[in-house]
Short mmCIF file of C-alpha atoms in Angstrom, two decimals:
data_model
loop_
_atom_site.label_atom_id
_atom_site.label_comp_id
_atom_site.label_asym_id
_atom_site.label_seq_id
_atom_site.Cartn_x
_atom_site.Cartn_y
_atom_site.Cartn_z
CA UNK A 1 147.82 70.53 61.99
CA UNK A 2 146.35 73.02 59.71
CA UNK A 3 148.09 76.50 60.21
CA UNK A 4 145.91 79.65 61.30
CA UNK A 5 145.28 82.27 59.42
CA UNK A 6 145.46 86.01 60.13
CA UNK A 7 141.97 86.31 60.04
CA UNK A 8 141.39 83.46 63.32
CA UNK A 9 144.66 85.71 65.29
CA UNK A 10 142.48 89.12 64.86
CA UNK A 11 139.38 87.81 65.84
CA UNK A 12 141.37 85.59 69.10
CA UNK A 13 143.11 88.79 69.74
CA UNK A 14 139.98 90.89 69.61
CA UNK A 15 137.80 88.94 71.68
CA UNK A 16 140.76 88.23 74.54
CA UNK A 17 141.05 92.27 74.46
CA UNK A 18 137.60 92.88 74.81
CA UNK A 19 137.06 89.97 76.67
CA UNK A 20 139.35 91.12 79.56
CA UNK A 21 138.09 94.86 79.54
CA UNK A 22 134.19 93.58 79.77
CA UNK A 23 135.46 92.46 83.08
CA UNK A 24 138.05 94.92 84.12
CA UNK A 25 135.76 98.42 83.25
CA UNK A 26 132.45 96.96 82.24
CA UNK A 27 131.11 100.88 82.89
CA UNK A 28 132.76 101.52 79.60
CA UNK A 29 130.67 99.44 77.62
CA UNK A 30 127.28 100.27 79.20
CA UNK A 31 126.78 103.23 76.90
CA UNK A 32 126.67 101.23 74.32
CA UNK A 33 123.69 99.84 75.82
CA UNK A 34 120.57 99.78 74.75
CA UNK A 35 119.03 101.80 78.06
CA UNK A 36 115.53 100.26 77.76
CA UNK A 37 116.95 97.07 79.47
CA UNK A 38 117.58 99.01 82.83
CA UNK A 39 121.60 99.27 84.13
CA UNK A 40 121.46 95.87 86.11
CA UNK A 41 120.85 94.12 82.86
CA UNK A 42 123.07 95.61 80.78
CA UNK A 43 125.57 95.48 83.45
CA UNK A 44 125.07 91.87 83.70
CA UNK A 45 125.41 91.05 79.94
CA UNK A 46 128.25 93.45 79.40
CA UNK A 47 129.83 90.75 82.39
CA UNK A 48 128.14 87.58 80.52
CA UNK A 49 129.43 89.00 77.37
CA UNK A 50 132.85 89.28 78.53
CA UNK A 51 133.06 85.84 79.46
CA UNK A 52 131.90 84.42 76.91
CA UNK A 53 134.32 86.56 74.65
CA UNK A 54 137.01 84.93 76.68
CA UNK A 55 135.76 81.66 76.21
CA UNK A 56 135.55 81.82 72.63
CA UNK A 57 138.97 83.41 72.27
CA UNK A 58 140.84 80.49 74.83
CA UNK A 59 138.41 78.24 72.22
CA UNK A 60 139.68 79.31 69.14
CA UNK A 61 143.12 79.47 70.61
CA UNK A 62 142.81 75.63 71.80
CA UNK A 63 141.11 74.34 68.20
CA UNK A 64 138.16 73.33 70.22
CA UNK A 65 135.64 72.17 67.81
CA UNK A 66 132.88 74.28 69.59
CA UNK A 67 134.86 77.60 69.00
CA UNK A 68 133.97 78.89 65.82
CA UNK A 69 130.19 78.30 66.20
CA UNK A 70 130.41 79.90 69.49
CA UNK A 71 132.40 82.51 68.57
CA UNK A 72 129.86 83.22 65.23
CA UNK A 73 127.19 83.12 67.55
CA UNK A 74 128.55 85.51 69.87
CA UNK A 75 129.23 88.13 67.30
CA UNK A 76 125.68 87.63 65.88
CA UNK A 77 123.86 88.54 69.64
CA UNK A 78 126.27 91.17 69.88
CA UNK A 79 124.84 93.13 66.63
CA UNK A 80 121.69 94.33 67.86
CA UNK A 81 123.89 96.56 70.38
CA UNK A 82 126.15 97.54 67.36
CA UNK A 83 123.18 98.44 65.39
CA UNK A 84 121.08 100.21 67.97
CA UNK A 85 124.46 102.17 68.87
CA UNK A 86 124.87 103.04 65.72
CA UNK A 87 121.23 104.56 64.70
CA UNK A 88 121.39 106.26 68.25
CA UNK A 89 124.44 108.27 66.59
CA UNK A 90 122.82 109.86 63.92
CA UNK A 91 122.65 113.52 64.47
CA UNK A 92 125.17 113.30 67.47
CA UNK A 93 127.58 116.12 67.41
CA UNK A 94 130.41 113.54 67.62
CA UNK A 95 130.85 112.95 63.46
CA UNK A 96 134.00 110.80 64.53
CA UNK A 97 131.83 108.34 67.43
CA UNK A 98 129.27 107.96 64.26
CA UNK A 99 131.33 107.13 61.78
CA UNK A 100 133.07 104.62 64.07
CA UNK A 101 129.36 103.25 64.72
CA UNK A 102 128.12 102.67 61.07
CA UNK A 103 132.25 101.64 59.99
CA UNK A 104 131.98 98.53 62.79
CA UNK A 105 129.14 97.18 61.11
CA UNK A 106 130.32 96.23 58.32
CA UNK A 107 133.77 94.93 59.83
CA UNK A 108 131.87 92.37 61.97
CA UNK A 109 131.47 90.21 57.98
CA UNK A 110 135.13 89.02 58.10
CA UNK A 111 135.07 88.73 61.54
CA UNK A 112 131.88 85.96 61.44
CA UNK A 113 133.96 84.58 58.51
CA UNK A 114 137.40 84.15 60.10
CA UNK A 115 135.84 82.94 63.04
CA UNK A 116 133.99 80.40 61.06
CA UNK A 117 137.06 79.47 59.33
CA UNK A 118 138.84 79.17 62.21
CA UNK A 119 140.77 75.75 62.32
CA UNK A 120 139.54 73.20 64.90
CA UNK A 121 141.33 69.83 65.97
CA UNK A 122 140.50 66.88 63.75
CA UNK A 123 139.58 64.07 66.08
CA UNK A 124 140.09 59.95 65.43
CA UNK A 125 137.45 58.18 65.86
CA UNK A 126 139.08 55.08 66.88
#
């Protein structure tokens, strides 16, 4: 079995963490929100969201050969959120919160990559 890297742990780590506290304090991701989409919505995909986050994570974890496509997937619908969080920063009095939002962008590259690279179970055919 091919061994996992460090790269598939962090991003199996990540989304179990976030995962689990989409479900446990979803109100802490609803700022994040865009608020166009009204609070039911955004409560209901910060919920979605978390599930599927735990899916992908158990996936990864399992070598299912869904995972990583799921899991790159996942992180690309997520973006929109982290982008529209990030341009509703600028000129917030919080320098720290708007650094953090521009610095995540970037750090969600390696994160589609490892999850890409993630290794999956090799399955006989016969």
């Amino acid at each position: 079995m091919t061994k996992r890297s460090v790269g598939s742990w962090i991003v199996i780590a990540l989304f179990t963490v976030s995962g689990v506290l989409h479900l446990v304090s979803p109100g802490g991701f609803l700022w994040l929100m865009p608020p166009d989409l009204g609070e039911s919505t955004n409560l209901a995909l910060v919920y979605v969201s978390g599930v599927v986050e735990l899916a992908c994570a158990l996936g990864l974890l399992m070598r299912w050969r869904w995972a990583p496509l799921l899991t790159v997937l996942t992180l690309l619908a997520v973006w929109p959120a982290n982008i529209w969080y990030a341009f509703d920063q600028l000129g917030s009095e919080n320098t720290a919160l708007t650094v953090t939002a521009w610095v995540r962008l970037p750090l969600q590259i390696p994160l589609l990559w490892w999850a890409w690279k993630s290794p999956t179970r090799v399955t006989s055919s016969t």
